[in-house]
Coordinates of N, CA, C and O in Angstrom, one line a residue:
M1 N -4.4 2.9 -16.4 CA -3.6 1.7 -16.3 C -3.5 1.1 -17.7 O -4.5 1.1 -18.4
N2 N -2.4 0.5 -18.0 CA -2.2 -0.1 -19.3 C -1.7 -1.5 -19.1 O -1.2 -1.9 -18.1
S3 N -1.9 -2.3 -20.1 CA -1.3 -3.7 -20.2 C -0.8 -3.9 -21.6 O -1.3 -3.3 -22.5
T4 N 0.2 -4.7 -21.7 CA 0.9 -4.7 -23.0 C 1.1 -6.1 -23.7 O 1.6 -6.1 -24.8
D5 N 0.7 -7.2 -23.1 CA 0.8 -8.4 -23.8 C -0.6 -9.1 -23.7 O -1.3 -8.8 -22.8
L6 N -1.0 -9.9 -24.7 CA -2.3 -10.4 -24.8 C -2.5 -11.8 -24.4 O -2.0 -12.7 -25.1
P7 N -3.3 -12.1 -23.4 CA -3.5 -13.5 -23.0 C -4.3 -14.2 -23.9 O -4.3 -15.5 -23.9
S8 N -5.1 -13.6 -24.7 CA -6.0 -14.3 -25.7 C -5.1 -15.0 -26.7 O -5.5 -15.9 -27.4
R9 N -3.8 -14.6 -26.7 CA -2.8 -15.3 -27.6 C -1.8 -16.0 -26.8 O -0.6 -15.9 -27.1
R10 N -2.2 -16.6 -25.7 CA -1.2 -17.2 -24.7 C -0.4 -18.2 -25.4 O -0.9 -18.9 -26.3
I11 N 0.8 -18.3 -25.0 CA 1.7 -19.2 -25.7 C 2.0 -20.4 -24.8 O 1.8 -20.3 -23.6
E12 N 2.3 -21.5 -25.4 CA 2.4 -22.8 -24.6 C 3.7 -22.7 -23.8 O 3.7 -23.3 -22.7
N13 N 4.7 -22.1 -24.2 CA 6.0 -22.1 -23.5 C 6.1 -20.7 -22.8 O 6.2 -19.7 -23.4
D14 N 6.2 -20.8 -21.5 CA 6.2 -19.5 -20.7 C 7.5 -18.8 -20.8 O 7.6 -17.7 -20.2
D15 N 8.5 -19.2 -21.6 CA 9.7 -18.5 -21.7 C 9.7 -17.5 -22.9 O 10.6 -16.8 -23.1
W16 N 8.5 -17.4 -23.6 CA 8.4 -16.5 -24.7 C 7.2 -15.6 -24.5 O 6.3 -15.9 -23.9
V17 N 7.3 -14.4 -25.2 CA 6.2 -13.5 -25.3 C 6.0 -13.1 -26.7 O 7.0 -12.8 -27.4
T18 N 4.7 -13.1 -27.2 CA 4.4 -12.7 -28.6 C 4.3 -11.2 -28.6 O 3.5 -10.6 -27.8
I19 N 5.1 -10.6 -29.5 CA 5.0 -9.1 -29.6 C 4.4 -8.6 -30.9 O 4.0 -7.4 -30.9
A20 N 4.1 -9.5 -31.8 CA 3.5 -9.1 -33.1 C 3.0 -10.3 -33.8 O 3.5 -11.4 -33.6
L21 N 2.0 -10.1 -34.7 CA 1.5 -11.1 -35.6 C 1.8 -10.7 -37.0 O 1.4 -9.6 -37.4
L22 N 2.5 -11.5 -37.8 CA 2.8 -11.1 -39.2 C 1.6 -11.2 -40.1 O 0.8 -12.1 -40.0
G23 N 1.4 -10.1 -40.9 CA 0.3 -10.1 -41.8 C 0.7 -10.3 -43.2 O 1.6 -11.2 -43.5
K24 N 0.2 -9.5 -44.2 CA 0.5 -9.8 -45.6 C 1.8 -9.2 -46.0 O 2.4 -8.4 -45.3
T25 N 2.3 -9.6 -47.2 CA 3.5 -9.0 -47.7 C 3.2 -7.5 -48.1 O 2.1 -7.1 -48.3
R26 N 4.3 -6.8 -48.1 CA 4.3 -5.4 -48.5 C 5.4 -5.1 -49.5 O 6.6 -5.4 -49.1
G27 N 5.2 -4.5 -50.6 CA 6.2 -4.2 -51.5 C 6.8 -5.4 -52.2 O 6.2 -6.5 -52.1
N28 N 7.9 -5.3 -52.8 CA 8.5 -6.5 -53.5 C 9.9 -6.8 -53.0 O 10.6 -7.6 -53.6
R29 N 10.2 -6.4 -51.7 CA 11.5 -6.7 -51.2 C 11.5 -7.6 -50.0 O 12.4 -7.6 -49.1
G30 N 10.3 -8.3 -49.8 CA 10.2 -9.3 -48.7 C 9.8 -8.7 -47.4 O 9.9 -9.3 -46.3
E31 N 9.2 -7.5 -47.4 CA 8.6 -6.9 -46.2 C 7.3 -7.5 -45.9 O 6.6 -7.9 -46.8
L32 N 7.0 -7.4 -44.6 CA 5.7 -7.9 -44.1 C 5.0 -6.9 -43.2 O 5.7 -6.3 -42.3
T33 N 3.7 -6.7 -43.3 CA 3.0 -6.0 -42.3 C 2.9 -6.8 -41.1 O 3.1 -8.0 -41.1
A34 N 2.6 -6.1 -40.0 CA 2.4 -6.9 -38.7 C 1.4 -6.1 -37.8 O 1.3 -4.9 -37.9
I35 N 0.7 -6.9 -37.0 CA -0.1 -6.3 -35.9 C 0.7 -6.3 -34.7 O 1.1 -7.3 -34.2
P36 N 1.0 -5.1 -34.2 CA 1.8 -4.9 -33.0 C 1.0 -5.3 -31.8 O -0.2 -5.0 -31.7
L37 N 1.6 -6.0 -30.8 CA 0.9 -6.4 -29.6 C 1.4 -5.7 -28.4 O 1.1 -6.1 -27.3
S38 N 2.2 -4.7 -28.6 CA 2.7 -3.9 -27.5 C 2.1 -2.5 -27.7 O 1.9 -2.0 -28.8
S39 N 1.8 -1.8 -26.5 CA 1.3 -0.5 -26.6 C 2.4 0.5 -26.7 O 2.1 1.7 -26.8
K40 N 3.6 0.1 -26.8 CA 4.8 0.9 -26.9 C 5.4 0.8 -28.2 O 6.2 -0.1 -28.4
P41 N 5.1 1.7 -29.2 CA 5.7 1.5 -30.5 C 7.2 1.5 -30.6 O 7.8 0.9 -31.4
E42 N 7.9 2.2 -29.6 CA 9.3 2.2 -29.6 C 9.9 0.8 -29.3 O 11.1 0.6 -29.6
R43 N 9.1 -0.1 -28.8 CA 9.5 -1.5 -28.5 C 10.1 -2.1 -29.8 O 11.0 -2.9 -29.7
Y44 N 9.6 -1.8 -31.0 CA 10.0 -2.4 -32.2 C 11.3 -1.8 -32.8 O 11.9 -2.5 -33.6
Q45 N 11.7 -0.6 -32.4 CA 12.8 0.0 -33.0 C 14.1 -0.6 -32.7 O 15.1 -0.6 -33.5
S46 N 14.2 -1.2 -31.6 CA 15.5 -1.8 -31.1 C 15.7 -3.3 -31.4 O 16.7 -3.9 -31.0
L47 N 14.7 -3.9 -32.1 CA 14.8 -5.3 -32.3 C 15.9 -5.7 -33.2 O 16.1 -5.1 -34.3
S48 N 16.8 -6.7 -32.8 CA 17.8 -7.1 -33.7 C 17.6 -8.6 -34.1 O 18.0 -9.0 -35.2
E49 N 16.9 -9.4 -33.2 CA 16.6 -10.7 -33.6 C 15.3 -11.1 -32.9 O 15.0 -10.6 -31.8
V50 N 14.5 -11.9 -33.5 CA 13.2 -12.4 -33.0 C 13.1 -13.9 -33.3 O 14.0 -14.4 -34.1
Y51 N 12.1 -14.5 -32.8 CA 11.8 -15.9 -33.1 C 10.4 -16.0 -33.7 O 9.5 -15.4 -33.2
L52 N 10.3 -16.6 -34.8 CA 9.1 -16.8 -35.5 C 8.5 -18.1 -35.2 O 9.1 -19.1 -35.4
F53 N 7.2 -18.1 -34.8 CA 6.5 -19.3 -34.5 C 5.3 -19.3 -35.3 O 4.5 -18.4 -35.3
G54 N 5.0 -20.2 -36.2 CA 5.3 -21.5 -36.7 C 6.4 -22.3 -36.2 O 6.3 -22.9 -35.1
P55 N 7.5 -22.4 -36.9 CA 8.4 -23.4 -36.7 C 9.4 -23.0 -35.5 O 10.2 -23.9 -35.1
G56 N 9.4 -21.8 -35.0 CA 10.2 -21.5 -33.9 C 11.7 -21.1 -34.3 O 12.6 -21.4 -33.6
E57 N 11.8 -20.6 -35.5 CA 13.1 -20.3 -36.0 C 13.5 -18.8 -35.7 O 12.7 -17.9 -35.7
R58 N 14.8 -18.7 -35.5 CA 15.4 -17.4 -35.2 C 15.6 -16.6 -36.5 O 16.0 -17.1 -37.5
R59 N 15.2 -15.3 -36.4 CA 15.4 -14.4 -37.6 C 16.0 -13.1 -37.2 O 15.6 -12.5 -36.1
E60 N 17.0 -12.7 -37.9 CA 17.5 -11.4 -37.7 C 16.6 -10.3 -38.3 O 16.1 -10.5 -39.4
V61 N 16.4 -9.3 -37.5 CA 15.5 -8.2 -38.0 C 16.4 -7.1 -38.7 O 17.4 -6.6 -38.1
E62 N 16.2 -6.9 -40.0 CA 17.0 -5.9 -40.7 C 16.5 -4.5 -40.3 O 17.3 -3.7 -40.0
T63 N 15.2 -4.3 -40.3 CA 14.6 -3.1 -39.9 C 13.1 -3.2 -39.6 O 12.5 -4.2 -40.1
T64 N 12.6 -2.3 -38.8 CA 11.2 -2.2 -38.6 C 10.8 -0.7 -38.6 O 11.7 0.1 -38.3
W65 N 9.6 -0.4 -39.0 CA 9.1 0.9 -39.1 C 7.6 0.9 -39.2 O 7.0 -0.1 -39.4
F66 N 7.0 2.1 -38.9 CA 5.6 2.2 -39.1 C 5.3 3.0 -40.4 O 6.0 4.1 -40.6
H67 N 4.4 2.5 -41.2 CA 4.0 3.2 -42.4 C 2.5 3.4 -42.3 O 1.8 2.5 -42.3
N68 N 2.1 4.7 -42.2 CA 0.7 5.0 -42.1 C 0.1 4.2 -41.0 O -1.0 3.7 -41.1
G69 N 0.8 4.1 -39.9 CA 0.2 3.4 -38.7 C 0.3 1.9 -38.7 O -0.1 1.3 -37.8
T70 N 0.9 1.3 -39.8 CA 1.1 -0.1 -39.9 C 2.5 -0.5 -39.6 O 3.4 0.1 -40.2
L71 N 2.7 -1.5 -38.7 CA 4.1 -1.9 -38.4 C 4.6 -2.8 -39.6 O 3.8 -3.6 -40.1
I72 N 5.8 -2.5 -40.0 CA 6.4 -3.2 -41.1 C 7.7 -3.9 -40.6 O 8.5 -3.3 -39.9
F73 N 7.9 -5.2 -40.9 CA 9.1 -5.9 -40.6 C 9.8 -6.2 -41.9 O 9.2 -6.6 -42.9
K74 N 11.2 -6.1 -41.8 CA 12.0 -6.6 -42.9 C 13.1 -7.5 -42.2 O 13.8 -7.0 -41.4
F75 N 13.1 -8.7 -42.6 CA 14.0 -9.7 -42.0 C 15.2 -9.9 -43.0 O 15.0 -10.0 -44.2
R76 N 16.4 -10.1 -42.4 CA 17.6 -10.4 -43.2 C 17.4 -11.7 -43.9 O 16.9 -12.7 -43.3
G77 N 17.7 -11.7 -45.2 CA 17.6 -13.0 -46.0 C 16.2 -13.2 -46.5 O 16.0 -14.1 -47.3
I78 N 15.2 -12.4 -46.2 CA 13.9 -12.5 -46.8 C 13.8 -11.3 -47.7 O 13.6 -10.1 -47.3
D79 N 14.0 -11.5 -49.0 CA 14.2 -10.4 -50.0 C 13.2 -10.3 -51.1 O 13.3 -9.4 -51.9
T80 N 12.3 -11.3 -51.1 CA 11.3 -11.3 -52.2 C 9.9 -11.5 -51.6 O 9.8 -12.0 -50.5
I81 N 8.9 -11.3 -52.4 CA 7.5 -11.6 -52.0 C 7.4 -13.1 -51.7 O 6.8 -13.5 -50.7
S82 N 8.0 -13.9 -52.6 CA 8.0 -15.4 -52.4 C 8.7 -15.8 -51.2 O 8.2 -16.8 -50.5
D83 N 9.7 -15.1 -50.8 CA 10.4 -15.5 -49.5 C 9.5 -15.1 -48.3 O 9.5 -15.9 -47.3
A84 N 8.8 -14.0 -48.4 CA 8.0 -13.5 -47.3 C 6.6 -14.3 -47.1 O 6.1 -14.4 -46.0
E85 N 6.0 -14.7 -48.2 CA 4.7 -15.3 -48.2 C 4.6 -16.5 -47.1 O 3.6 -16.5 -46.4
P86 N 5.5 -17.4 -47.0 CA 5.4 -18.4 -46.0 C 5.3 -18.0 -44.6 O 4.9 -18.7 -43.7
L87 N 5.8 -16.7 -44.3 CA 5.8 -16.2 -43.0 C 4.4 -15.5 -42.5 O 4.3 -15.2 -41.4
I88 N 3.5 -15.4 -43.5 CA 2.2 -14.8 -43.2 C 1.5 -15.5 -42.1 O 1.4 -16.8 -42.1
G89 N 1.1 -14.8 -41.0 CA 0.4 -15.4 -39.9 C 1.2 -15.9 -38.8 O 0.7 -16.3 -37.7
W90 N 2.5 -15.9 -38.9 CA 3.4 -16.4 -37.8 C 3.4 -15.3 -36.7 O 3.2 -14.1 -36.9
E91 N 3.7 -15.8 -35.5 CA 3.9 -15.0 -34.4 C 5.3 -14.5 -34.3 O 6.2 -15.4 -34.5
V92 N 5.6 -13.3 -33.9 CA 6.9 -12.8 -33.7 C 7.1 -12.8 -32.2 O 6.3 -12.1 -31.4
R93 N 8.0 -13.5 -31.7 CA 8.2 -13.7 -30.2 C 9.7 -13.3 -29.8 O 10.6 -13.3 -30.6
V94 N 9.8 -12.9 -28.6 CA 11.1 -12.6 -27.9 C 11.1 -13.4 -26.6 O 10.0 -13.7 -26.1
P95 N 12.3 -13.7 -26.1 CA 12.3 -14.3 -24.8 C 11.7 -13.4 -23.7 O 11.7 -12.2 -23.8
M96 N 11.0 -14.0 -22.8 CA 10.3 -13.3 -21.7 C 11.2 -12.2 -21.1 O 10.7 -11.1 -20.7
A97 N 12.5 -12.5 -20.9 CA 13.4 -11.6 -20.3 C 13.6 -10.3 -21.1 O 14.1 -9.3 -20.6
E98 N 13.2 -10.3 -22.4 CA 13.4 -9.1 -23.2 C 12.1 -8.3 -23.4 O 12.1 -7.4 -24.2
R99 N 11.1 -8.6 -22.5 CA 9.9 -7.7 -22.5 C 10.3 -6.3 -22.3 O 11.3 -6.0 -21.5
T100 N 9.6 -5.3 -22.8 CA 9.9 -3.9 -22.6 C 9.5 -3.6 -21.1 O 8.5 -3.9 -20.7
P101 N 10.4 -2.8 -20.5 CA 10.1 -2.4 -19.1 C 8.9 -1.5 -19.1 O 8.6 -0.8 -20.0
L102 N 8.1 -1.7 -18.1 CA 6.8 -0.9 -17.9 C 7.0 0.3 -17.1 O 7.9 0.3 -16.2
D103 N 6.2 1.3 -17.3 CA 6.1 2.4 -16.4 C 5.3 2.1 -15.2 O 4.5 1.1 -15.2
P104 N 5.5 2.8 -14.1 CA 4.7 2.6 -12.9 C 3.2 2.6 -13.2 O 2.8 3.4 -14.0
G105 N 2.5 1.6 -12.6 CA 1.0 1.6 -12.8 C 0.7 0.8 -14.1 O -0.5 0.7 -14.4
E106 N 1.7 0.3 -14.8 CA 1.4 -0.6 -16.0 C 1.7 -2.0 -15.6 O 2.6 -2.3 -14.8
Y107 N 0.9 -3.0 -16.2 CA 1.1 -4.4 -15.9 C 1.0 -5.2 -17.2 O 0.3 -4.8 -18.1
F108 N 1.8 -6.3 -17.2 CA 1.6 -7.2 -18.3 C 0.4 -8.0 -18.1 O 0.1 -8.5 -17.0
Q109 N -0.5 -8.2 -19.1 CA -1.7 -9.0 -19.0 C -1.4 -10.4 -18.5 O -2.1 -10.9 -17.6
S110 N -0.3 -11.0 -19.0 CA 0.1 -12.3 -18.5 C 0.4 -12.4 -17.0 O 0.2 -13.5 -16.4
E111 N 0.8 -11.3 -16.4 CA 1.0 -11.3 -15.0 C -0.3 -11.2 -14.2 O -0.3 -11.6 -13.0
L112 N -1.3 -10.7 -14.8 CA -2.6 -10.6 -14.1 C -3.4 -11.9 -14.1 O -4.1 -12.2 -13.2
I113 N -3.2 -12.7 -15.2 CA -3.8 -14.0 -15.2 C -3.3 -14.9 -14.1 O -2.1 -15.0 -13.8
G114 N -4.3 -15.4 -13.3 CA -3.9 -16.3 -12.2 C -4.0 -15.5 -10.8 O -3.9 -16.1 -9.8
C115 N -4.1 -14.2 -10.9 CA -4.2 -13.4 -9.7 C -5.6 -13.7 -9.0 O -6.6 -13.8 -9.7
E116 N -5.5 -13.8 -7.7 CA -6.8 -13.9 -6.9 C -7.4 -12.5 -6.7 O -6.6 -11.6 -6.4
V117 N -8.7 -12.4 -6.8 CA -9.4 -11.2 -6.7 C -10.2 -11.2 -5.4 O -10.9 -12.1 -5.1
F118 N -10.0 -10.1 -4.6 CA -10.6 -10.0 -3.3 C -11.4 -8.7 -3.3 O -11.0 -7.7 -3.9
D119 N -12.5 -8.7 -2.5 CA -13.3 -7.4 -2.2 C -12.4 -6.6 -1.2 O -12.0 -7.1 -0.2
H120 N -12.1 -5.4 -1.6 CA -11.2 -4.6 -0.8 C -11.8 -4.3 0.6 O -11.0 -4.3 1.6
A121 N -13.1 -4.1 0.7 CA -13.7 -3.7 2.0 C -13.8 -4.9 2.9 O -13.6 -4.8 4.1
T122 N -14.2 -6.1 2.4 CA -14.5 -7.2 3.2 C -13.4 -8.3 3.3 O -13.4 -9.1 4.2
G123 N -12.5 -8.3 2.3 CA -11.5 -9.3 2.2 C -12.0 -10.6 1.6 O -11.3 -11.5 1.4
E124 N -13.3 -10.6 1.2 CA -13.9 -11.8 0.6 C -13.3 -12.1 -0.7 O -13.1 -11.2 -1.5
R125 N -13.0 -13.4 -0.9 CA -12.4 -13.8 -2.2 C -13.5 -13.8 -3.2 O -14.6 -14.4 -3.0
I126 N -13.3 -13.2 -4.4 CA -14.3 -13.1 -5.4 C -14.0 -14.2 -6.5 O -14.9 -14.8 -7.0
G127 N -12.7 -14.4 -6.7 CA -12.4 -15.5 -7.7 C -10.9 -15.3 -8.2 O -10.1 -14.6 -7.6
C128 N -10.7 -15.9 -9.3 CA -9.3 -15.9 -9.9 C -9.4 -15.3 -11.4 O -10.3 -15.7 -12.1
V129 N -8.5 -14.5 -11.7 CA -8.4 -14.0 -13.1 C -8.1 -15.1 -14.0 O -7.0 -15.7 -13.9
T130 N -9.0 -15.4 -15.0 CA -8.8 -16.5 -15.9 C -8.5 -16.0 -17.3 O -8.0 -16.8 -18.1
N131 N -8.7 -14.8 -17.6 CA -8.5 -14.3 -18.9 C -8.5 -12.7 -18.9 O -8.8 -12.1 -17.9
W132 N -8.2 -12.2 -20.0 CA -8.2 -10.7 -20.3 C -8.9 -10.5 -21.6 O -8.7 -11.2 -22.6
E133 N -9.8 -9.5 -21.6 CA -10.4 -9.1 -22.8 C -10.1 -7.7 -23.1 O -10.2 -6.8 -22.2
D134 N -9.8 -7.4 -24.4 CA -9.6 -6.0 -24.7 C -11.0 -5.3 -24.8 O -11.8 -5.7 -25.6
G135 N -11.2 -4.4 -23.9 CA -12.4 -3.7 -23.9 C -12.4 -2.3 -24.4 O -13.1 -1.4 -23.9
G136 N -11.4 -2.0 -25.3 CA -11.2 -0.6 -25.7 C -10.2 0.0 -24.8 O -9.1 -0.3 -24.8
G137 N -10.7 0.9 -23.9 CA -9.8 1.7 -23.0 C -9.0 0.8 -22.1 O -7.9 0.4 -22.3
A138 N -9.6 0.5 -20.9 CA -8.9 -0.1 -19.8 C -8.7 -1.6 -19.9 O -7.8 -2.1 -19.4
G139 N -9.6 -2.3 -20.6 CA -9.6 -3.7 -20.7 C -10.4 -4.3 -19.6 O -10.9 -3.6 -18.7
I140 N -10.6 -5.6 -19.7 CA -11.5 -6.3 -18.8 C -10.8 -7.5 -18.2 O -10.3 -8.4 -18.9
L141 N -10.9 -7.7 -16.9 CA -10.4 -8.9 -16.2 C -11.6 -9.9 -16.2 O -12.7 -9.5 -15.8
V142 N -11.4 -11.1 -16.7 CA -12.4 -12.1 -16.6 C -12.1 -13.0 -15.4 O -11.0 -13.6 -15.4
V143 N -13.0 -13.1 -14.5 CA -12.8 -13.8 -13.2 C -13.6 -15.0 -13.2 O -14.8 -15.0 -13.5
D144 N -12.9 -16.2 -13.0 CA -13.6 -17.5 -13.0 C -14.4 -17.7 -14.3 O -15.4 -18.4 -14.2
G145 N -13.9 -17.2 -15.4 CA -14.6 -17.4 -16.7 C -15.9 -16.7 -16.9 O -16.4 -16.8 -18.0
T146 N -16.4 -16.0 -15.9 CA -17.7 -15.4 -16.1 C -17.8 -13.9 -15.7 O -18.4 -13.1 -16.4
L147 N -17.3 -13.6 -14.5 CA -17.4 -12.2 -14.0 C -16.4 -11.3 -14.8 O -15.2 -11.6 -14.8
M148 N -16.9 -10.2 -15.3 CA -16.1 -9.3 -16.0 C -15.9 -8.0 -15.2 O -16.9 -7.3 -15.0
I149 N -14.7 -7.7 -14.9 CA -14.4 -6.5 -14.1 C -13.5 -5.6 -14.9 O -12.4 -6.0 -15.3
P150 N -14.0 -4.3 -15.1 CA -13.2 -3.4 -15.8 C -11.8 -3.1 -15.1 O -11.8 -3.0 -13.8
F151 N -10.7 -3.2 -15.8 CA -9.4 -3.0 -15.3 C -9.1 -1.5 -15.2 O -8.4 -0.9 -16.0
A152 N -9.8 -0.8 -14.2 CA -9.7 0.6 -14.1 C -9.3 0.9 -12.6 O -9.6 0.2 -11.7
R153 N -8.5 2.0 -12.4 CA -7.9 2.3 -11.1 C -9.0 2.5 -10.1 O -8.9 2.2 -8.9
A154 N -10.2 3.0 -10.5 CA -11.3 3.3 -9.6 C -11.9 2.0 -9.0 O -12.5 1.9 -8.0
I155 N -11.7 0.9 -9.8 CA -12.2 -0.4 -9.4 C -11.1 -1.3 -8.8 O -11.3 -2.0 -7.8
C156 N -10.1 -1.5 -9.5 CA -8.9 -2.3 -9.1 C -8.0 -1.4 -8.3 O -7.1 -0.8 -8.8
V157 N -8.3 -1.4 -7.0 CA -7.6 -0.4 -6.1 C -6.2 -0.8 -5.6 O -5.4 0.0 -5.2
E158 N -6.0 -2.1 -5.6 CA -4.7 -2.7 -5.2 C -4.3 -3.8 -6.2 O -5.1 -4.8 -6.3
I159 N -3.2 -3.6 -6.8 CA -2.8 -4.6 -7.8 C -1.3 -5.0 -7.4 O -0.4 -4.2 -7.4
N160 N -1.2 -6.3 -7.2 CA 0.1 -6.8 -6.8 C 0.4 -8.2 -7.5 O 0.1 -9.2 -7.0
P161 N 0.8 -8.1 -8.8 CA 1.1 -9.3 -9.5 C 2.1 -10.3 -8.9 O 1.9 -11.5 -9.0
A162 N 3.1 -9.7 -8.2 CA 4.1 -10.6 -7.5 C 3.4 -11.5 -6.5 O 3.8 -12.6 -6.3
A163 N 2.4 -10.9 -5.8 CA 1.7 -11.7 -4.7 C 0.5 -12.4 -5.3 O -0.3 -13.1 -4.6
K164 N 0.2 -12.2 -6.7 CA -0.9 -12.8 -7.4 C -2.2 -12.3 -6.7 O -3.1 -13.1 -6.4
R165 N -2.3 -11.0 -6.4 CA -3.5 -10.5 -5.7 C -4.0 -9.2 -6.3 O -3.1 -8.3 -6.5
I166 N -5.3 -9.1 -6.4 CA -5.9 -7.8 -6.9 C -7.1 -7.6 -5.9 O -7.9 -8.4 -5.8
A167 N -7.1 -6.4 -5.3 CA -8.2 -6.0 -4.5 C -9.1 -5.0 -5.3 O -8.6 -4.1 -5.9
V168 N -10.4 -5.2 -5.2 CA -11.3 -4.4 -6.0 C -12.4 -3.8 -5.2 O -12.8 -4.3 -4.1
E169 N -12.9 -2.7 -5.7 CA -14.1 -2.1 -5.1 C -15.1 -2.1 -6.3 O -15.1 -1.2 -7.1
L170 N -16.0 -3.1 -6.3 CA -16.9 -3.3 -7.4 C -18.1 -2.3 -7.3 O -18.6 -2.0 -6.2
P171 N -18.5 -1.8 -8.4 CA -19.7 -0.9 -8.4 C -20.9 -1.7 -8.0 O -21.0 -2.9 -8.2
P172 N -21.8 -1.1 -7.3 CA -23.0 -1.8 -6.8 C -23.7 -2.5 -8.0 O -23.9 -2.0 -9.0
G173 N -24.0 -3.8 -7.8 CA -24.8 -4.6 -8.8 C -23.9 -5.3 -9.8 O -24.5 -6.2 -10.5
L174 N -22.6 -5.0 -9.9 CA -21.8 -5.6 -11.0 C -21.8 -7.1 -10.8 O -22.0 -7.9 -11.7
K175 N -21.5 -7.5 -9.6 CA -21.4 -9.0 -9.3 C -22.7 -9.7 -9.5 O -22.7 -10.8 -10.0
D176 N -23.8 -9.0 -9.2 CA -25.1 -9.6 -9.4 C -25.5 -9.9 -10.9 O -26.3 -10.8 -11.2
L177 N -24.9 -9.1 -11.8 CA -25.1 -9.3 -13.2 C -24.7 -10.7 -13.7 O -25.2 -11.2 -14.7
Y178 N -23.7 -11.3 -13.0 CA -23.1 -12.6 -13.4 C -23.6 -13.7 -12.6 O -23.0 -14.8 -12.7
Q179 N -24.6 -13.6 -11.8 CA -25.1 -14.7 -10.9 C -26.1 -15.5 -11.8 O -26.9 -14.9 -12.5
P180 N -26.1 -16.8 -11.7 CA -27.0 -17.7 -12.5 C -28.4 -17.5 -12.0 O -28.8 -17.1 -10.9

């Protein structure tokens, strides 16, 4: 299972999704490195315009590419290092409707936040997903701020973001680790 947007960088306005974070300048033509927040590198190839937050301004994307594994953005009208420097640290966002379609079995992290978690065998409510943590491979659902459940198919056996419901089969003792 995969997820592709990061709730640790949740945005105030639910109409937007952050797809990258701009880093340092690169070269002398106004290019910027970026941290991609999508697990699908092809997501960046078709960008024509994005919105940069800080100020929420629209920017035309001249080109994007990966150089030695680093995502590079070149924006139209940003042609020098001096032009690019004020953009360092800004979030690159697109409207929520422009998120990359997912493959079956993939979920946006933002869709998992707020899901109710239930024990698959008993139907007992365990809690509500309040956050997502990147745990390397599968990631971690944080339930009620304390219980950490690996987001793995063997544990999260039914996932229905539309119904805001996840059924889990917890390994023995996992829940006990988080009891006061």
